[in-house]
Coordinates of C-alpha atoms in Angstrom, one line a residue:
M546 CA 30.0 13.9 -20.1
P547 CA 29.6 10.1 -20.2
S548 CA 28.9 8.4 -16.9
Q549 CA 31.8 6.4 -15.5
R550 CA 29.7 4.9 -12.7
S551 CA 27.0 2.9 -14.5
W552 CA 29.2 -0.2 -14.6
I553 CA 26.2 -2.6 -14.2
R554 CA 24.3 -1.1 -17.2
P555 CA 26.4 -3.0 -19.8
Y556 CA 25.4 -6.3 -18.1
E557 CA 21.7 -5.5 -17.6
R558 CA 20.6 -8.0 -20.2
Q559 CA 22.5 -10.8 -18.6
L560 CA 21.3 -10.0 -15.0
P561 CA 17.9 -11.7 -15.3
Y562 CA 19.6 -15.0 -16.4
L563 CA 22.0 -14.8 -13.5
Q564 CA 19.2 -14.1 -11.1
L565 CA 17.2 -17.0 -12.4
A566 CA 20.3 -19.3 -12.1
L567 CA 20.7 -18.1 -8.5
D568 CA 17.1 -18.9 -7.7
L569 CA 17.4 -22.4 -9.2
L570 CA 20.6 -22.9 -7.2
L571 CA 18.8 -21.9 -4.0
I572 CA 16.1 -24.5 -4.7
V573 CA 18.8 -27.2 -5.0
L574 CA 20.7 -26.0 -1.9
N575 CA 17.5 -25.8 0.2
A576 CA 16.6 -29.3 -0.9
V577 CA 20.0 -30.6 0.2
I578 CA 19.9 -28.7 3.5
A579 CA 16.4 -30.0 4.2
F580 CA 17.5 -33.6 3.4
R581 CA 20.5 -33.2 5.7
L582 CA 18.3 -32.0 8.5
R583 CA 15.8 -34.8 8.0
F584 CA 18.2 -37.7 7.1
E585 CA 21.8 -38.7 7.0
F586 CA 23.4 -38.3 3.6
S587 CA 24.1 -42.0 3.4
Y588 CA 20.3 -42.5 3.4
F589 CA 20.2 -40.8 0.0
Q590 CA 22.0 -43.7 -1.8
D591 CA 18.8 -45.8 -1.5
N592 CA 16.4 -42.9 -1.9
A593 CA 17.3 -41.3 -5.2
R594 CA 13.6 -40.7 -5.7
Y595 CA 14.1 -37.5 -3.8
L596 CA 15.5 -36.1 -7.0
L597 CA 12.0 -36.2 -8.6
P598 CA 10.6 -33.1 -6.8
L599 CA 13.8 -31.2 -7.9
L600 CA 13.5 -32.4 -11.5
L601 CA 9.9 -31.1 -11.5
A602 CA 10.4 -27.9 -9.5
L603 CA 13.4 -26.6 -11.4
P604 CA 11.8 -26.4 -14.9
A605 CA 8.5 -25.2 -13.3
A606 CA 10.4 -22.3 -11.5
A607 CA 12.3 -21.5 -14.7
I608 CA 8.9 -21.0 -16.4
Y609 CA 6.8 -19.4 -13.6
F610 CA 9.4 -17.0 -12.1
P611 CA 9.9 -15.0 -15.4
L612 CA 6.2 -15.0 -16.0
F613 CA 5.6 -13.3 -12.7
N614 CA 8.2 -10.6 -13.7
L615 CA 10.5 -11.4 -10.8
Y616 CA 13.5 -10.2 -12.8
D617 CA 12.2 -6.9 -13.9
S618 CA 14.0 -3.7 -12.6
W619 CA 12.6 -2.8 -9.2
R620 CA 14.3 0.6 -9.0
G621 CA 12.4 3.0 -6.8
R622 CA 9.5 0.7 -6.1
S623 CA 8.2 -0.9 -2.9
M624 CA 9.5 -4.4 -2.1
I625 CA 6.1 -5.7 -0.8
P626 CA 4.6 -6.3 -4.3
L627 CA 7.8 -8.1 -5.3
M628 CA 7.7 -10.4 -2.3
L629 CA 4.1 -11.2 -3.0
R630 CA 5.0 -12.1 -6.6
V631 CA 7.8 -14.3 -5.3
A632 CA 5.4 -16.1 -2.9
A633 CA 2.9 -16.6 -5.7
A634 CA 5.4 -17.9 -8.2
W635 CA 7.0 -20.3 -5.7
G636 CA 3.5 -21.4 -4.5
L637 CA 2.5 -22.2 -8.1
T638 CA 5.8 -24.1 -8.6
I639 CA 5.1 -26.2 -5.5
A640 CA 1.5 -26.8 -6.5
T641 CA 2.6 -28.0 -9.9
T642 CA 5.3 -30.3 -8.4
V643 CA 2.8 -31.8 -5.9
T644 CA 0.2 -32.3 -8.5
I645 CA 2.5 -34.2 -10.8
I646 CA 3.9 -36.3 -7.9
F647 CA 0.5 -37.4 -6.9
A648 CA -0.5 -38.0 -10.5
L649 CA 2.5 -40.4 -10.7
H650 CA 1.4 -42.1 -7.4
Y651 CA 4.5 -41.1 -5.6
G652 CA 2.7 -39.0 -3.0
S653 CA 3.5 -41.3 -0.1
S654 CA 7.1 -41.8 -1.1
F655 CA 8.5 -38.5 0.4
S656 CA 8.9 -37.2 3.9
R657 CA 6.4 -34.5 4.4
L658 CA 8.7 -32.8 6.9
W659 CA 11.5 -32.7 4.3
F660 CA 9.1 -31.3 1.7
T661 CA 7.8 -28.6 4.0
T662 CA 11.2 -27.6 5.2
W663 CA 12.4 -27.4 1.6
A664 CA 9.5 -25.3 0.4
I665 CA 9.6 -22.9 3.3
G666 CA 13.4 -22.6 3.3
S667 CA 13.4 -21.9 -0.4
L668 CA 10.8 -19.2 -0.1
Y669 CA 12.8 -17.6 2.8
S670 CA 15.9 -17.7 0.7
F671 CA 14.3 -16.1 -2.3
G672 CA 13.1 -13.2 -0.1
L673 CA 16.4 -12.8 1.8
I674 CA 18.5 -12.8 -1.4
R675 CA 16.3 -10.1 -2.9
L676 CA 16.4 -7.9 0.2
L677 CA 20.2 -8.2 0.3
W678 CA 20.5 -7.5 -3.5
V679 CA 18.2 -4.4 -3.3
A680 CA 20.0 -3.1 -0.1
G681 CA 23.3 -3.5 -1.8
L682 CA 22.1 -1.7 -4.9
Q683 CA 20.6 1.1 -2.9
M684 CA 23.9 1.6 -1.0
M685 CA 25.8 1.8 -4.3
R686 CA 23.3 4.2 -5.8
H687 CA 23.3 6.5 -2.8
K688 CA 27.1 6.8 -3.4
G689 CA 26.5 7.6 -7.1
W690 CA 27.2 4.2 -8.5
N691 CA 24.8 2.4 -10.9
E692 CA 23.1 5.7 -11.9
R693 CA 20.4 6.1 -14.5
R694 CA 20.7 9.5 -16.1
L695 CA 17.5 11.3 -17.0
L696 CA 16.8 14.1 -19.4
I697 CA 13.5 15.8 -18.5
V698 CA 11.5 17.6 -21.2
G699 CA 9.5 20.3 -19.3
A700 CA 11.1 22.5 -16.6
G701 CA 7.8 23.6 -15.1
D702 CA 6.2 22.6 -11.9
L703 CA 5.8 18.9 -12.8
G704 CA 9.5 18.6 -13.8
Q705 CA 10.6 20.4 -10.7
V706 CA 8.5 18.2 -8.4
L707 CA 10.0 15.1 -10.0
T708 CA 13.5 16.5 -9.6
D709 CA 12.9 17.3 -5.9
R710 CA 11.6 13.9 -5.2
L711 CA 14.5 12.2 -7.0
A712 CA 17.0 14.4 -5.2
A713 CA 15.5 13.3 -1.9
A714 CA 15.7 9.6 -2.8
R715 CA 19.3 9.1 -4.1
W716 CA 19.0 5.4 -3.4
T717 CA 16.9 5.0 -6.5
G718 CA 20.0 5.8 -8.6
L719 CA 17.8 8.1 -10.9
R720 CA 19.6 11.4 -11.5
V721 CA 18.3 14.3 -13.5
V722 CA 21.2 15.6 -15.7
G723 CA 19.4 18.2 -17.8
F724 CA 16.1 20.0 -18.7
L725 CA 14.7 20.8 -22.1
D726 CA 11.8 23.4 -22.3
D727 CA 10.0 25.3 -25.0
N728 CA 10.1 28.5 -23.0
P729 CA 13.0 30.6 -24.5
E730 CA 13.2 32.7 -21.3
L731 CA 14.6 29.6 -19.4
E732 CA 17.6 29.2 -21.8
G733 CA 20.8 29.2 -19.7
Q734 CA 19.0 29.0 -16.4
N735 CA 19.2 26.1 -14.0
Y736 CA 17.1 24.3 -11.3
R737 CA 19.0 22.8 -8.4
G738 CA 22.2 23.3 -10.4
I739 CA 20.8 21.3 -13.3
P740 CA 21.1 23.2 -16.7
I741 CA 18.0 24.2 -18.7
T742 CA 18.0 24.6 -22.4
A743 CA 15.2 25.8 -24.7
Q744 CA 16.5 23.7 -27.7
V745 CA 13.9 21.0 -27.5
D746 CA 14.1 20.4 -31.3
Q747 CA 17.7 19.4 -30.8
I748 CA 16.8 16.8 -28.3
E749 CA 18.9 14.0 -29.9
T750 CA 22.0 16.2 -29.6
W751 CA 21.3 16.9 -26.0
I752 CA 20.7 13.2 -25.2
D753 CA 24.3 12.5 -26.5
R754 CA 25.7 15.5 -24.7
F755 CA 24.3 14.6 -21.4
D756 CA 24.8 10.8 -22.0
A757 CA 21.2 10.4 -20.9
H758 CA 19.8 6.9 -20.5
E759 CA 16.1 7.9 -20.4
V760 CA 13.9 10.8 -21.6
W761 CA 11.1 11.7 -19.3
L762 CA 8.3 13.9 -20.8
A763 CA 6.9 16.1 -18.0
L764 CA 4.5 18.2 -20.0
P765 CA 1.0 19.6 -19.2
L766 CA -2.0 17.5 -20.2
R767 CA -2.8 20.0 -22.9
A768 CA 0.6 19.4 -24.6
Q769 CA -0.5 16.2 -26.4
D770 CA 0.5 17.5 -29.8
R771 CA 4.0 18.5 -28.5
V772 CA 4.4 15.0 -27.1
Q773 CA 3.7 13.6 -30.6
E774 CA 6.3 16.0 -32.1
I775 CA 9.0 14.9 -29.6
L776 CA 8.2 11.3 -30.3
H777 CA 8.7 12.0 -34.0
L778 CA 12.0 13.7 -33.2
L779 CA 13.2 10.6 -31.4
R780 CA 11.9 8.1 -34.0
H781 CA 15.5 7.0 -34.7
S782 CA 16.7 6.9 -31.1
T783 CA 16.8 3.8 -28.9
V784 CA 16.7 5.8 -25.7
T785 CA 14.0 4.9 -23.2
I786 CA 11.1 7.4 -23.3
R787 CA 8.6 7.8 -20.4
L788 CA 5.6 10.0 -20.2
I789 CA 4.9 11.5 -16.7
P790 CA 1.1 12.2 -16.3
D791 CA 0.5 15.7 -15.1
V792 CA -1.7 14.7 -12.1
F793 CA -0.1 16.6 -9.3
S794 CA -2.8 19.3 -9.6
F795 CA -5.4 16.8 -8.5
R796 CA -6.1 15.5 -5.0
L797 CA -5.1 11.9 -5.5
I798 CA -6.6 9.1 -3.4
N799 CA -4.8 5.7 -3.7
H800 CA -3.7 6.6 -7.2
G801 CA -2.1 4.0 -9.4
F802 CA -2.1 2.4 -12.9
T803 CA -4.3 -0.4 -14.2
E804 CA -4.9 -1.9 -17.6
V805 CA -8.2 -3.0 -19.2
L806 CA -8.1 -4.8 -22.5
G807 CA -4.7 -3.4 -23.2
V808 CA -5.8 0.2 -22.5
P809 CA -3.7 1.9 -19.7
L810 CA -5.8 3.7 -17.1
I811 CA -4.7 6.1 -14.4
D812 CA -6.5 5.7 -11.1
L813 CA -6.9 9.3 -9.7
N814 CA -9.3 8.3 -7.0
A815 CA -9.8 4.6 -6.0
S816 CA -10.6 2.9 -2.8
P817 CA -7.6 0.9 -1.4
M818 CA -10.1 -1.7 -0.3
M819 CA -10.0 -3.7 -3.5
G820 CA -8.8 -7.3 -4.2
S821 CA -6.5 -8.7 -1.6
N822 CA -6.5 -5.6 0.5
R823 CA -10.2 -6.0 1.0
F824 CA -9.7 -9.6 2.1
I825 CA -6.8 -8.6 4.5
K826 CA -8.9 -5.8 6.0
A827 CA -11.9 -8.1 6.5
I828 CA -9.8 -10.8 8.2
E829 CA -8.2 -8.1 10.5
D830 CA -11.6 -6.8 11.5
K831 CA -13.3 -10.1 12.1
V832 CA -10.5 -11.6 14.1
L833 CA -9.7 -8.5 16.3
A834 CA -13.4 -7.6 16.8
G835 CA -14.2 -11.2 17.8
M836 CA -11.3 -11.2 20.3
I837 CA -12.2 -7.8 21.8
L838 CA -15.9 -8.7 22.2
L839 CA -14.9 -11.9 23.9
L840 CA -12.5 -10.2 26.3
A841 CA -14.8 -7.2 26.9
S842 CA -18.0 -9.2 27.4
P843 CA -17.9 -9.0 31.3
V844 CA -17.4 -5.2 31.1
M845 CA -20.2 -4.9 28.5
L846 CA -22.5 -7.0 30.7
A847 CA -21.7 -4.7 33.7
I848 CA -22.4 -1.6 31.6
A849 CA -25.7 -3.0 30.3
I850 CA -26.8 -3.8 33.9
G851 CA -25.7 -0.3 35.0
I852 CA -27.7 1.4 32.2
R853 CA -30.8 -0.6 33.0
L854 CA -30.6 0.2 36.7
T855 CA -29.9 3.9 36.4
S856 CA -32.0 5.0 33.5
P857 CA -35.3 3.9 32.0
G858 CA -35.1 2.9 28.3
P859 CA -33.1 0.6 26.0
I860 CA -29.5 -0.4 26.6
F861 CA -28.4 0.4 23.1
Y862 CA -28.7 3.6 21.2
R863 CA -29.1 3.1 17.5
Q864 CA -28.4 5.9 15.1
E865 CA -28.2 6.1 11.3
R866 CA -24.7 6.9 10.1
I867 CA -23.2 7.1 6.6
G868 CA -20.5 4.5 5.8
W869 CA -18.7 2.9 3.0
N870 CA -19.7 4.2 -0.5
G871 CA -22.1 6.6 1.1
Q872 CA -24.4 3.9 2.3
P873 CA -26.4 4.3 5.6
F874 CA -26.2 1.8 8.5
M875 CA -27.4 1.7 12.1
M876 CA -24.4 2.4 14.4
L877 CA -24.6 1.0 17.9
K878 CA -23.6 2.6 21.2
F879 CA -24.4 2.1 24.8
R880 CA -27.1 4.7 25.6
S881 CA -25.6 7.6 27.5
M882 CA -28.5 10.1 27.1
P883 CA -32.1 10.0 28.4
V884 CA -34.7 8.7 26.0
N885 CA -35.9 11.3 23.5
S886 CA -33.1 13.8 24.2
E887 CA -32.8 14.6 20.5
A888 CA -36.5 14.9 19.9
K889 CA -36.2 18.6 19.1
G890 CA -33.5 18.0 16.5
V891 CA -29.7 17.5 16.4
Q892 CA -26.8 19.9 16.2
W893 CA -23.3 19.1 15.2
G894 CA -20.7 19.5 17.9
K895 CA -21.4 20.8 21.5
A896 CA -21.8 17.2 22.7
Y897 CA -20.6 18.4 26.1
A898 CA -23.9 20.3 26.4
K899 CA -26.1 17.3 25.7
P900 CA -27.9 15.7 28.7
T901 CA -26.5 12.4 30.0
T902 CA -27.7 9.6 32.2
P903 CA -26.1 9.1 35.6
L904 CA -23.7 6.6 34.0
G905 CA -23.6 8.3 30.6
S906 CA -21.0 10.9 31.4
F907 CA -18.5 8.3 32.5
L908 CA -19.2 6.1 29.4
R909 CA -18.6 9.0 27.1
R910 CA -15.5 10.3 28.8
T911 CA -13.9 6.8 28.7
S912 CA -15.3 6.0 25.2
L913 CA -16.8 2.8 26.7
D914 CA -20.1 3.7 25.0
E915 CA -18.4 2.8 21.7
L916 CA -17.9 -0.9 22.6
P917 CA -21.0 -2.1 20.8
Q918 CA -19.6 -0.9 17.6
F919 CA -17.4 -4.0 17.5
I920 CA -20.8 -5.7 16.7
N921 CA -21.0 -3.4 13.7
V922 CA -17.6 -4.5 12.7
L923 CA -18.6 -8.2 12.9
R924 CA -21.6 -7.4 10.8
G925 CA -19.3 -5.9 8.1
E926 CA -20.8 -2.4 8.5
M927 CA -17.8 -0.8 10.1
S928 CA -14.0 -1.4 10.5
I929 CA -11.9 -1.2 13.6
V930 CA -9.8 1.5 11.9
G931 CA -11.2 4.1 9.6
P932 CA -12.7 7.6 9.4
R933 CA -15.5 8.2 12.0
P934 CA -19.0 8.1 10.5
E935 CA -21.3 11.0 10.5
R936 CA -25.1 11.4 10.3
S937 CA -26.7 11.9 6.9
L938 CA -28.0 15.3 7.9
F939 CA -24.4 16.6 8.4
V940 CA -23.0 14.7 5.5
E941 CA -25.3 16.6 3.2
Q942 CA -24.2 19.8 4.8
F943 CA -20.4 19.1 4.9
K944 CA -20.0 17.6 1.4
D945 CA -20.6 21.1 -0.1
E946 CA -18.6 23.0 2.5
I947 CA -15.5 20.9 2.8
P948 CA -13.5 19.9 -0.2
D949 CA -13.1 16.2 -0.8
Y950 CA -15.3 15.4 2.3
M951 CA -17.1 12.5 0.5
K952 CA -13.8 10.8 -0.2
K953 CA -13.7 9.6 3.4
H954 CA -16.4 7.2 2.5
M955 CA -14.1 5.3 0.1
V956 CA -13.4 3.0 3.0
K957 CA -15.5 1.6 5.9
A958 CA -16.1 3.9 8.8
G959 CA -14.0 3.1 11.9
I960 CA -14.1 2.9 15.6
T961 CA -10.8 4.6 15.9
G962 CA -8.7 6.3 13.2
W963 CA -5.6 8.4 12.3
A964 CA -7.5 11.6 13.2
Q965 CA -8.6 10.3 16.5
V966 CA -5.2 9.1 17.7
N967 CA -3.8 12.6 16.8
G968 CA -6.3 14.2 19.1
L969 CA -8.9 15.2 16.6
R970 CA -12.1 13.9 18.2
G971 CA -15.5 15.3 19.0
D972 CA -15.6 19.1 18.8
T973 CA -12.4 19.6 16.9
D974 CA -11.6 21.2 13.5
L975 CA -13.5 19.2 10.9
R976 CA -11.4 20.3 8.0
K977 CA -8.3 19.1 9.7
R978 CA -9.9 15.8 10.6
I979 CA -10.7 15.2 6.9
E980 CA -7.1 15.9 6.0
Y981 CA -6.1 13.1 8.5
D982 CA -8.8 10.8 7.2
L983 CA -7.6 11.3 3.6
Y984 CA -4.0 10.7 4.6
Y985 CA -5.1 7.4 6.1
I986 CA -6.9 6.3 3.0
E987 CA -4.0 7.4 0.7
N988 CA -1.5 5.5 2.9
W989 CA -3.5 2.5 4.1
S990 CA -1.7 -0.7 4.9
L991 CA -2.1 -3.5 7.5
A992 CA 1.0 -2.1 9.3
F993 CA -0.6 1.4 9.4
D994 CA -3.8 -0.1 10.9
L995 CA -1.8 -2.0 13.6
Q996 CA 0.1 1.2 14.3
I997 CA -3.2 3.1 14.9
I998 CA -4.6 0.4 17.0
G999 CA -1.4 0.4 19.1
M1000 CA -1.5 4.2 19.5
T1001 CA -5.2 3.9 20.6
L1002 CA -4.2 1.4 23.3
L1003 CA -1.2 3.4 24.4
K1004 CA -3.1 6.7 24.6
G1005 CA -6.2 5.1 26.0
F1006 CA -9.7 6.1 25.3
L1007 CA -9.7 9.0 27.8
S1008 CA -9.9 12.3 26.0
R1009 CA -11.2 15.8 26.7
N1010 CA -12.7 15.7 23.2
A1011 CA -14.3 12.3 23.7
Y1012 CA -17.9 13.6 23.7

C-alpha cells in the first residue's frame, strides 16, 4: 500500500538548495545584526565597504558547504559530526574571506568587533537552525510522517536485530515494511507483525507491493553469491540498495567505516584515540593533571614527609605496568608497603593481606597513594580516565583466560575508570571489570570522561575495595 505520509520525499532533491539558500540568508542577517550592534545604520551610507566581506563569504560558503556534505541526509546519525563539519566549513569560509581582504590591503578597513560578532553569530545560527530542523523532523517521524519504507532481504538474526533497533528508534523515520528470505519454511510468517515471504526471486514485485523506498540486504557473510544474484534481479530498478555487514557476531570495539584509495573498510576493532579524539584526550589529560597536581601539591608534600618520617626507604613506589598498545611503563605510587615486601613474589588480589607502613593503610584506603600517577599522566604514559593497568605477569596470565582482555590496552591506562566508579576496584570480579572497560572504550567521548571524573569526585576515593 503506498505511503501517504512521505510528503517530504517528492521534494528531497530541492531541499539541499533550500538549505543552502537559508545558510546564505543567515550569513547576511548576521552581518546586518552585527553591524546594527556595532554601528548605527546611518553609518553604513559612508561605509559600503562592509559589503566586501559578504561578497566574498557568500560564494565561498556556496562552494565549501556542499563540499563538506552539510546537506546530506542525516537520518539516524549523531549530530556531533555534522556540527564539526559546519564549524570546519564556516572556518574555511572565514579564512578565505580574511585572506582575500588582506591581499587587497583592506585588512584595517573593518571593525574587528563587527567581524568577530558576525563570524560567531553566523556559526551559532548554522548550528541552531540544524538542531531545530532535526528536532522537527524527529517529531514528525516519531508520529509516522516522513517515513522511509524498508524491505529487508534476510529474516534471520541480522534482519531481526536491525528491525528491533529501528522499532526502538522511531524518530529515524525508517520503517521495515516486509521481509524476503530464501527459507521456504518462513513463508507466510511474520516478525513483529511484519510479513515474511520466501519469494526473493520476485523482489521487484514485492518492492512495488510494499511501496518500498530502500532494499536492505541483511545476509550472512557467506552469501556473497546470493547478493550478486539479487543485484542482478534489481538491475532495472532505481530503488536504493544497501548492504548490511553481518558483524554482530563479533565483539566490536569502536567499529566504523573508513576508505583507503577508494576501497571501503569496516573497522571491527579500532582504538577511539585516533585523529582529533587523540588530541582532545591529550588536552583533557594535560590540563586537568596539571591543575590537580598544583592544587594537591601541599597534600603530596605532607604525604612525602609522613612516609619519610614513618618508614625507611623511598617515597615513591615504582612498578612496571602494561599500558597503551601493550607497552610497559613505570607507574608511580606513594609507597604504602615496607621495602622488599614483594621480594618473594607477587600474587594477584588479596591486597588487604599485604603488609603496610604506619601511613600506608590510610593512603590505600583513601586512594591518596595514587596521586603521583598524575605525573604519569603529564608524561603521556597514562590518562586520567581509562582501564586500570596491570602488571605484565598477570597480563600474560589473563589474556588467555579472559576473552578480549587485551582490548583494554587500545587506550591509555587510567587513574579512574568506568569500572572503578561502578564499584569494581581491587579484589573484584575481573571479567566484569573487563566488560566495563570495554564498554568505556566502545562509548568513549569527552562528555563520558567528564561524567566519570564527576562520579569519582562525588563518590570519593574511599572504598572497601580500594586496596
